[in-house]
Amino acid sequence: MTALAHVPTSTGQPAPPPPPPRGGRHRLLPYLLLLPGAAWLLLFFAVPLFQLAAASLYDPAGSLSTGYALTWAFGNYPDAVQAYWPQLGRSFLYAGIALVLGLLMGYPLAYAIAQKAGRWKNLLLVCVVAPMFTSFLVRTLAWKTILSDNGWLVGLLRDVHLLGPDGRLLATPVAVVLGLTYNFLPFLVLPLYASLERLDYRLLEAAGDLYASPVQTFRRVTLPLSMPGLIAGTLLFFIPATGDYINAELLGTPNEYMIGNVIDSAFLVRLDYPQGAALSFLLMAAILAVVFVYLRRAGTEEVL
Amino acid sequence: MTGMSAKTTGHDAPAGDLRLVNLTKRFGIFTAVDDLGLTIPQGSFFALLGASGCGKTTTLRMIAGLEQPTSGQVLLGDRDIARLRPYKRPVNTVFQSYALFPHLDIFDNVAFGLRRRGIRSVDAEVNRMLALVQLADFGHRRPAQLSGGQQQRVALARALINRPQVLLLDEPLGALDLKLRRQMQIELKRIQTEVGITFVHVTHDQEEAMTMADTVAVMNAGRIEQLGAPADIYEYPATAFVANFLGQSNLLAAEAAGPAGSDVPVTAHGARYSVPAGRARVASGPVYLGVRPEKLHLVDAADRVPAGHQYVTGVVTDASYVGVSTQYLVRTGWGSELTAFAANSGLGGRVPVGASVVAHWDPRHAFLLPRPPGADDATAGLLDEPVGASS
Ligand SMILES: Nc1ncnc2c1ncn2[C@@H]1O[C@H](COP(=O)(O)OP(=O)(O)OP(=O)(O)O)[C@@H](O)[C@H]1O
Ligand SMILES: [Mg+2]
């Protein structure tokens, strides 16, 4: 019996063939390909992040000249909130209002380019992207000119009495919100365009055939099918807008400063590293929380 | 323009016949639908047949409101709905491309029309409909998770559930296998007679058109070539296009010289034939003498041709056995090939290839059609496209 067991027979099940030998190099290849990216991330994201986390817990009494000691000073966080909660709240408020304005302009724009523009499609897309060919700073400075007290826009608004005789736009919250809206609009429009462009107009016809009015068709078909682009676009708009400090700096006054301005000055002017680091982490945590809640509500499996 | 004064809310509109009056659609300089005139009685099953690209889908789209006619009217009862928005028309469509909503599951797809009309409790009706199309267990799947035939059935259920006044079906059974297609045909016909919906059914399957429809219209290049009961069209086609689109025909180029008594005598390839005057679309000038392949019988000698029948002689060049019948190609003395179908009824043997035969027919089964001057015999000789085959 035992002898037989070793003899392969024609009726018995042959042992499964051994797996083909695979060189170690084959299995290593994916990791080798990952290596440059991973190294980059480690060096320029993970390490500085840890550094920043450590800095946020330094002894606030220290300074650049006397040196910092890691004293696990968790008190930095409540102190920072205490001192700068108006700026933190303003960041979300301004970015939120700008997002609403951006959506009101960007959705119809993306829809028109994707579904109605025909052969003008590419030209219009270039128009959306064209401002990005100049630097962020230059564009915002241009807005400063447009909104300035003796510019044509303010003159026009004063003439039609939308602004008082010495009303102004520059150095107001309106200017900051408008600047944010303008600067981040392309990031909203492009992903939206991408998903609206894939939308099959025959589905809209089918909805109309099935008694859906244009409004219902939008709500039940167009909007859900453009959700991936809408989510990507709002995130690409909202996250950098919340952390932005250039618009508030150039178009506003210290009364319009957002959290970005505070962080900027903590690191570069006041040289208060622990506070700057603590505020940075607070901002990151707050944005993550908002995004998480948003994705949960928007509820697409593809994103989460 | 009576429709303008009537309150056009759609669903409670008076029922009535669907009439297309001088309906024309041009895309640029191309005329897709050309001055179409049709009356489809309320509650009837109307089949639209025609070659690819002849304007069937465009016609349906104008009825549904998805395409604006260049000119003409679409009347439902005495109301002109041609300018009404699609969602206000009591018309639903089973789209050729299905157009199922990819973000909704099957249940919500089917419930879509009911919900848009504000109906809240849809469960019972949707489940009944899903059972009808044999997709009872598929309610929670997404369209992308279904096979082509299953998607087609969802499209059917999604339109049918609304019980519209007019249901437009654009090749609704094209992706189904034969058995399921027969089943769905029976279901469709049953629903149609039960509910009294007007069905306008576009199909490539002539057998489907003939078995299901009360009226068949054969369309060609944007126009209706012929319209009538299936048997009438088949037995007495109006044009050479119809004669060879709906089934097959042997069409011999002939010359007619006007009626003589109750017959129209013709000359074809040197021989004289005649056709009853009641079966002649034209009685003089260039004509086609037409005989359906199954009306053409083969015998081995002229003296066995029954009295009163007419005949041509030829040689069998091909014989294909297709189960219920054998299909022969007979080459005539002047080189054309005629098609003849012989039922495999067990009576009479098979004729071998190469045999000389006499193909004869009863003149009461022949017909005369107009022929463009100079056109030769139009004998399809397409054994690979047998009559009644499902496409
Ligand atoms: N939007 C359009 N623009 C230009 N030409 C069109 C348009 N829609 C349809 N056509 C043309 O009109 C003709 C009729 O098209 P239609 O879709 O009605 O054909 P069909 O009879 O349904 O064909 P099939 O059996 O292949 O579905 C075709 O020649 C088509 O190319
Ligand atoms: Mg079509």
CSV table of N, CA and C in Angstrom, one decimal, chain B residues 55-146:
chain,number,residue,atom,x,y,z
B,55,GLY,N,-35.5,55.7,-40.9
B,55,GLY,CA,-36.3,56.7,-40.2
B,55,GLY,C,-37.2,56.2,-39.2
B,56,LYS,N,-37.1,55.0,-38.8
B,56,LYS,CA,-38.1,54.4,-37.8
B,56,LYS,C,-37.9,55.1,-36.4
B,57,THR,N,-36.6,55.1,-36.0
B,57,THR,CA,-36.4,55.7,-34.7
B,57,THR,C,-36.7,57.2,-34.7
B,58,THR,N,-36.4,57.9,-35.7
B,58,THR,CA,-36.7,59.3,-35.8
B,58,THR,C,-38.2,59.5,-35.7
B,59,THR,N,-39.0,58.7,-36.3
B,59,THR,CA,-40.5,58.8,-36.3
B,59,THR,C,-40.9,58.6,-34.8
B,60,LEU,N,-40.4,57.6,-34.1
B,60,LEU,CA,-40.8,57.4,-32.7
B,60,LEU,C,-40.4,58.6,-31.9
B,61,ARG,N,-39.2,59.1,-32.1
B,61,ARG,CA,-38.7,60.2,-31.3
B,61,ARG,C,-39.6,61.5,-31.5
B,62,MET,N,-40.2,61.6,-32.7
B,62,MET,CA,-41.1,62.8,-32.8
B,62,MET,C,-42.4,62.5,-32.1
B,63,ILE,N,-42.8,61.3,-32.1
B,63,ILE,CA,-44.0,61.0,-31.3
B,63,ILE,C,-43.8,61.2,-29.8
B,64,ALA,N,-42.6,60.8,-29.4
B,64,ALA,CA,-42.3,60.9,-27.9
B,64,ALA,C,-42.0,62.3,-27.5
B,65,GLY,N,-41.6,63.2,-28.5
B,65,GLY,CA,-41.3,64.6,-28.2
B,65,GLY,C,-39.8,64.8,-28.0
B,66,LEU,N,-39.0,63.8,-28.4
B,66,LEU,CA,-37.6,64.0,-28.2
B,66,LEU,C,-36.9,64.6,-29.4
B,67,GLU,N,-37.7,64.8,-30.5
B,67,GLU,CA,-37.2,65.4,-31.7
B,67,GLU,C,-38.3,66.3,-32.2
B,68,GLN,N,-37.9,67.5,-32.5
B,68,GLN,CA,-38.9,68.5,-33.0
B,68,GLN,C,-39.1,68.2,-34.5
B,69,PRO,N,-40.3,68.0,-35.0
B,69,PRO,CA,-40.6,67.8,-36.4
B,69,PRO,C,-40.2,69.1,-37.2
B,70,THR,N,-39.6,68.9,-38.4
B,70,THR,CA,-39.4,70.1,-39.2
B,70,THR,C,-40.7,70.7,-39.6
B,71,SER,N,-41.7,69.8,-39.9
B,71,SER,CA,-43.0,70.3,-40.2
B,71,SER,C,-44.0,69.1,-40.0
B,72,GLY,N,-45.3,69.4,-39.9
B,72,GLY,CA,-46.3,68.4,-39.7
B,72,GLY,C,-46.8,68.3,-38.3
B,73,GLN,N,-47.7,67.4,-38.1
B,73,GLN,CA,-48.4,67.4,-36.8
B,73,GLN,C,-48.4,66.0,-36.3
B,74,VAL,N,-48.4,65.9,-35.0
B,74,VAL,CA,-48.6,64.6,-34.3
B,74,VAL,C,-49.9,64.8,-33.5
B,75,LEU,N,-50.9,64.1,-33.8
B,75,LEU,CA,-52.2,64.3,-33.2
B,75,LEU,C,-52.5,63.0,-32.3
B,76,LEU,N,-53.0,63.3,-31.1
B,76,LEU,CA,-53.4,62.2,-30.2
B,76,LEU,C,-54.9,62.6,-29.9
B,77,GLY,N,-55.8,61.8,-30.4
B,77,GLY,CA,-57.2,62.2,-30.5
B,77,GLY,C,-57.2,63.4,-31.4
B,78,ASP,N,-57.8,64.6,-30.9
B,78,ASP,CA,-57.8,65.7,-31.8
B,78,ASP,C,-56.8,66.8,-31.3
B,79,ARG,N,-55.9,66.4,-30.5
B,79,ARG,CA,-55.0,67.3,-29.8
B,79,ARG,C,-53.6,67.2,-30.5
B,80,ASP,N,-53.1,68.3,-31.0
B,80,ASP,CA,-51.8,68.3,-31.6
B,80,ASP,C,-50.7,68.3,-30.5
B,81,ILE,N,-50.0,67.2,-30.3
B,81,ILE,CA,-49.0,67.2,-29.2
B,81,ILE,C,-47.6,67.5,-29.8
B,82,ALA,N,-47.5,67.8,-31.0
B,82,ALA,CA,-46.1,67.9,-31.6
B,82,ALA,C,-45.2,69.0,-30.9
B,83,ARG,N,-45.8,69.9,-30.3
B,83,ARG,CA,-45.0,70.9,-29.6
B,83,ARG,C,-45.0,70.8,-28.1
B,84,LEU,N,-45.6,69.7,-27.6
B,84,LEU,CA,-45.7,69.5,-26.2
B,84,LEU,C,-44.3,68.9,-25.7
B,85,ARG,N,-43.9,69.3,-24.5
B,85,ARG,CA,-42.6,68.8,-23.9
B,85,ARG,C,-42.8,67.3,-23.7
B,86,PRO,N,-41.7,66.5,-23.8
B,86,PRO,CA,-41.9,65.0,-23.7
B,86,PRO,C,-42.6,64.6,-22.4
B,87,TYR,N,-42.2,65.3,-21.2
B,87,TYR,CA,-42.7,64.8,-19.9
B,87,TYR,C,-44.2,65.1,-19.8
B,88,LYS,N,-44.8,65.9,-20.7
B,88,LYS,CA,-46.2,66.1,-20.6
B,88,LYS,C,-47.0,65.2,-21.6
B,89,ARG,N,-46.3,64.4,-22.3
B,89,ARG,CA,-47.0,63.5,-23.2
B,89,ARG,C,-47.4,62.2,-22.6
B,90,PRO,N,-48.6,61.7,-22.8
B,90,PRO,CA,-48.9,60.3,-22.2
B,90,PRO,C,-48.3,59.2,-23.1
B,91,VAL,N,-47.0,59.3,-23.3
B,91,VAL,CA,-46.4,58.4,-24.2
B,91,VAL,C,-45.1,57.9,-23.5
B,92,ASN,N,-44.8,56.7,-23.6
B,92,ASN,CA,-43.5,56.2,-23.1
B,92,ASN,C,-42.8,55.4,-24.1
B,93,THR,N,-41.5,55.3,-23.9
B,93,THR,CA,-40.6,54.7,-25.0
B,93,THR,C,-39.8,53.6,-24.3
B,94,VAL,N,-39.7,52.5,-25.1
B,94,VAL,CA,-38.6,51.5,-24.8
B,94,VAL,C,-37.5,51.8,-25.7
B,95,PHE,N,-36.4,52.3,-25.2
B,95,PHE,CA,-35.4,52.8,-26.1
B,95,PHE,C,-34.5,51.7,-26.7
B,96,GLN,N,-34.1,52.0,-28.0
B,96,GLN,CA,-33.3,51.0,-28.7
B,96,GLN,C,-32.0,50.8,-27.9
B,97,SER,N,-31.5,51.8,-27.2
B,97,SER,CA,-30.3,51.7,-26.4
B,97,SER,C,-30.6,51.5,-24.9
B,98,TYR,N,-31.8,51.1,-24.6
B,98,TYR,CA,-32.2,50.9,-23.2
B,98,TYR,C,-32.3,52.1,-22.4
B,99,ALA,N,-31.2,52.9,-22.3
B,99,ALA,CA,-31.1,54.1,-21.5
B,99,ALA,C,-31.5,53.9,-20.1
B,100,LEU,N,-31.1,52.8,-19.5
B,100,LEU,CA,-31.4,52.6,-18.0
B,100,LEU,C,-30.5,53.6,-17.2
B,101,PHE,N,-31.0,54.0,-16.1
B,101,PHE,CA,-30.3,54.9,-15.2
B,101,PHE,C,-29.2,54.1,-14.4
B,102,PRO,N,-27.9,54.4,-14.7
B,102,PRO,CA,-26.9,53.5,-14.1
B,102,PRO,C,-26.8,53.7,-12.6
B,103,HIS,N,-27.2,54.8,-12.1
B,103,HIS,CA,-27.0,55.1,-10.6
B,103,HIS,C,-28.2,54.6,-9.8
B,104,LEU,N,-29.2,54.1,-10.5
B,104,LEU,CA,-30.4,53.5,-9.7
B,104,LEU,C,-30.4,52.0,-9.9
B,105,ASP,N,-30.9,51.3,-8.9
B,105,ASP,CA,-31.0,49.9,-9.0
B,105,ASP,C,-32.3,49.6,-9.9
B,106,ILE,N,-32.5,48.3,-10.2
B,106,ILE,CA,-33.5,47.9,-11.1
B,106,ILE,C,-34.9,48.4,-10.6
B,107,PHE,N,-35.1,48.2,-9.3
B,107,PHE,CA,-36.4,48.5,-8.7
B,107,PHE,C,-36.7,50.0,-9.0
B,108,ASP,N,-35.7,50.9,-8.6
B,108,ASP,CA,-35.9,52.3,-8.8
B,108,ASP,C,-36.0,52.7,-10.2
B,109,ASN,N,-35.3,52.0,-11.1
B,109,ASN,CA,-35.5,52.3,-12.5
B,109,ASN,C,-36.9,52.1,-12.9
B,110,VAL,N,-37.5,51.0,-12.5
B,110,VAL,CA,-38.8,50.7,-12.9
B,110,VAL,C,-39.8,51.6,-12.3
B,111,ALA,N,-39.5,52.0,-11.0
B,111,ALA,CA,-40.4,52.9,-10.3
B,111,ALA,C,-40.3,54.4,-10.7
B,112,PHE,N,-39.4,54.7,-11.6
B,112,PHE,CA,-39.0,56.1,-11.9
B,112,PHE,C,-40.3,56.9,-12.4
B,113,GLY,N,-40.9,56.3,-13.4
B,113,GLY,CA,-42.1,57.0,-14.0
B,113,GLY,C,-43.2,57.3,-13.0
B,114,LEU,N,-43.5,56.2,-12.2
B,114,LEU,CA,-44.6,56.3,-11.2
B,114,LEU,C,-44.3,57.4,-10.2
B,115,ARG,N,-43.0,57.4,-9.7
B,115,ARG,CA,-42.6,58.4,-8.7
B,115,ARG,C,-42.7,59.8,-9.2
B,116,ARG,N,-42.3,60.0,-10.5
B,116,ARG,CA,-42.3,61.3,-11.0
B,116,ARG,C,-43.7,61.9,-11.2
B,117,ARG,N,-44.6,61.0,-11.2
B,117,ARG,CA,-46.0,61.4,-11.3
B,117,ARG,C,-46.6,61.5,-9.9
B,118,GLY,N,-45.8,61.4,-8.8
B,118,GLY,CA,-46.2,61.6,-7.5
B,118,GLY,C,-46.9,60.4,-6.8
B,119,ILE,N,-46.7,59.3,-7.4
B,119,ILE,CA,-47.3,58.1,-6.8
B,119,ILE,C,-46.4,57.6,-5.7
B,120,ARG,N,-46.8,57.4,-4.5
B,120,ARG,CA,-46.0,57.1,-3.4
B,120,ARG,C,-45.8,55.6,-3.2
B,121,SER,N,-46.9,54.8,-3.2
B,121,SER,CA,-46.7,53.4,-2.9
B,121,SER,C,-46.6,52.6,-4.2
B,122,VAL,N,-45.4,52.3,-4.6
B,122,VAL,CA,-45.1,51.7,-5.9
B,122,VAL,C,-44.7,50.3,-5.8
B,123,ASP,N,-44.4,49.8,-4.5
B,123,ASP,CA,-43.8,48.5,-4.3
B,123,ASP,C,-44.6,47.4,-5.1
B,124,ALA,N,-45.9,47.3,-4.8
B,124,ALA,CA,-46.7,46.2,-5.4
B,124,ALA,C,-46.6,46.2,-6.9
B,125,GLU,N,-46.8,47.4,-7.4
B,125,GLU,CA,-46.8,47.5,-8.9
B,125,GLU,C,-45.5,47.1,-9.5
B,126,VAL,N,-44.4,47.7,-8.9
B,126,VAL,CA,-43.1,47.4,-9.4
B,126,VAL,C,-42.7,45.9,-9.3
B,127,ASN,N,-43.1,45.3,-8.2
B,127,ASN,CA,-42.8,43.9,-8.1
B,127,ASN,C,-43.5,43.0,-9.1
B,128,ARG,N,-44.8,43.5,-9.3
B,128,ARG,CA,-45.6,42.7,-10.3
B,128,ARG,C,-45.0,42.8,-11.7
B,129,MET,N,-44.5,44.0,-12.0
B,129,MET,CA,-43.9,44.3,-13.3
B,129,MET,C,-42.6,43.5,-13.4
B,130,LEU,N,-41.8,43.5,-12.4
B,130,LEU,CA,-40.5,42.7,-12.4
B,130,LEU,C,-40.8,41.3,-12.6
B,131,ALA,N,-41.8,40.8,-11.9
B,131,ALA,CA,-42.2,39.4,-12.1
B,131,ALA,C,-42.6,39.1,-13.6
B,132,LEU,N,-43.3,40.0,-14.1
B,132,LEU,CA,-43.8,39.9,-15.5
B,132,LEU,C,-42.7,39.7,-16.5
B,133,VAL,N,-41.6,40.5,-16.3
B,133,VAL,CA,-40.4,40.3,-17.2
B,133,VAL,C,-39.4,39.4,-16.6
B,134,GLN,N,-39.8,38.6,-15.6
B,134,GLN,CA,-39.0,37.5,-15.1
B,134,GLN,C,-37.7,38.0,-14.4
B,135,LEU,N,-37.8,39.1,-13.7
B,135,LEU,CA,-36.6,39.7,-13.1
B,135,LEU,C,-36.9,39.9,-11.6
B,136,ALA,N,-37.8,39.1,-11.0
B,136,ALA,CA,-38.3,39.4,-9.7
B,136,ALA,C,-37.1,39.5,-8.7
B,137,ASP,N,-36.1,38.7,-8.9
B,137,ASP,CA,-35.0,38.7,-7.9
B,137,ASP,C,-33.9,39.7,-8.2
B,138,PHE,N,-34.1,40.5,-9.1
B,138,PHE,CA,-33.0,41.4,-9.6
B,138,PHE,C,-33.2,42.8,-9.1
B,139,GLY,N,-34.2,43.1,-8.3
B,139,GLY,CA,-34.6,44.5,-8.0
B,139,GLY,C,-33.4,45.3,-7.4
B,140,HIS,N,-32.5,44.6,-6.7
B,140,HIS,CA,-31.5,45.4,-6.0
B,140,HIS,C,-30.2,45.5,-6.8
B,141,ARG,N,-30.2,44.9,-8.1
B,141,ARG,CA,-29.0,45.0,-8.9
B,141,ARG,C,-29.0,46.4,-9.6
B,142,ARG,N,-27.8,46.7,-10.0
B,142,ARG,CA,-27.6,47.9,-10.9
B,142,ARG,C,-27.7,47.4,-12.3
B,143,PRO,N,-28.0,48.3,-13.2
B,143,PRO,CA,-28.1,47.9,-14.7
B,143,PRO,C,-26.8,47.3,-15.2
B,144,ALA,N,-25.7,47.8,-14.7
B,144,ALA,CA,-24.4,47.3,-15.2
B,144,ALA,C,-24.2,45.8,-14.8
B,145,GLN,N,-25.0,45.3,-13.9
B,145,GLN,CA,-24.8,44.0,-13.4
B,145,GLN,C,-25.8,43.0,-14.1
B,146,LEU,N,-26.4,43.5,-15.2
B,146,LEU,CA,-27.4,42.6,-15.9
B,146,LEU,C,-26.9,42.3,-17.3
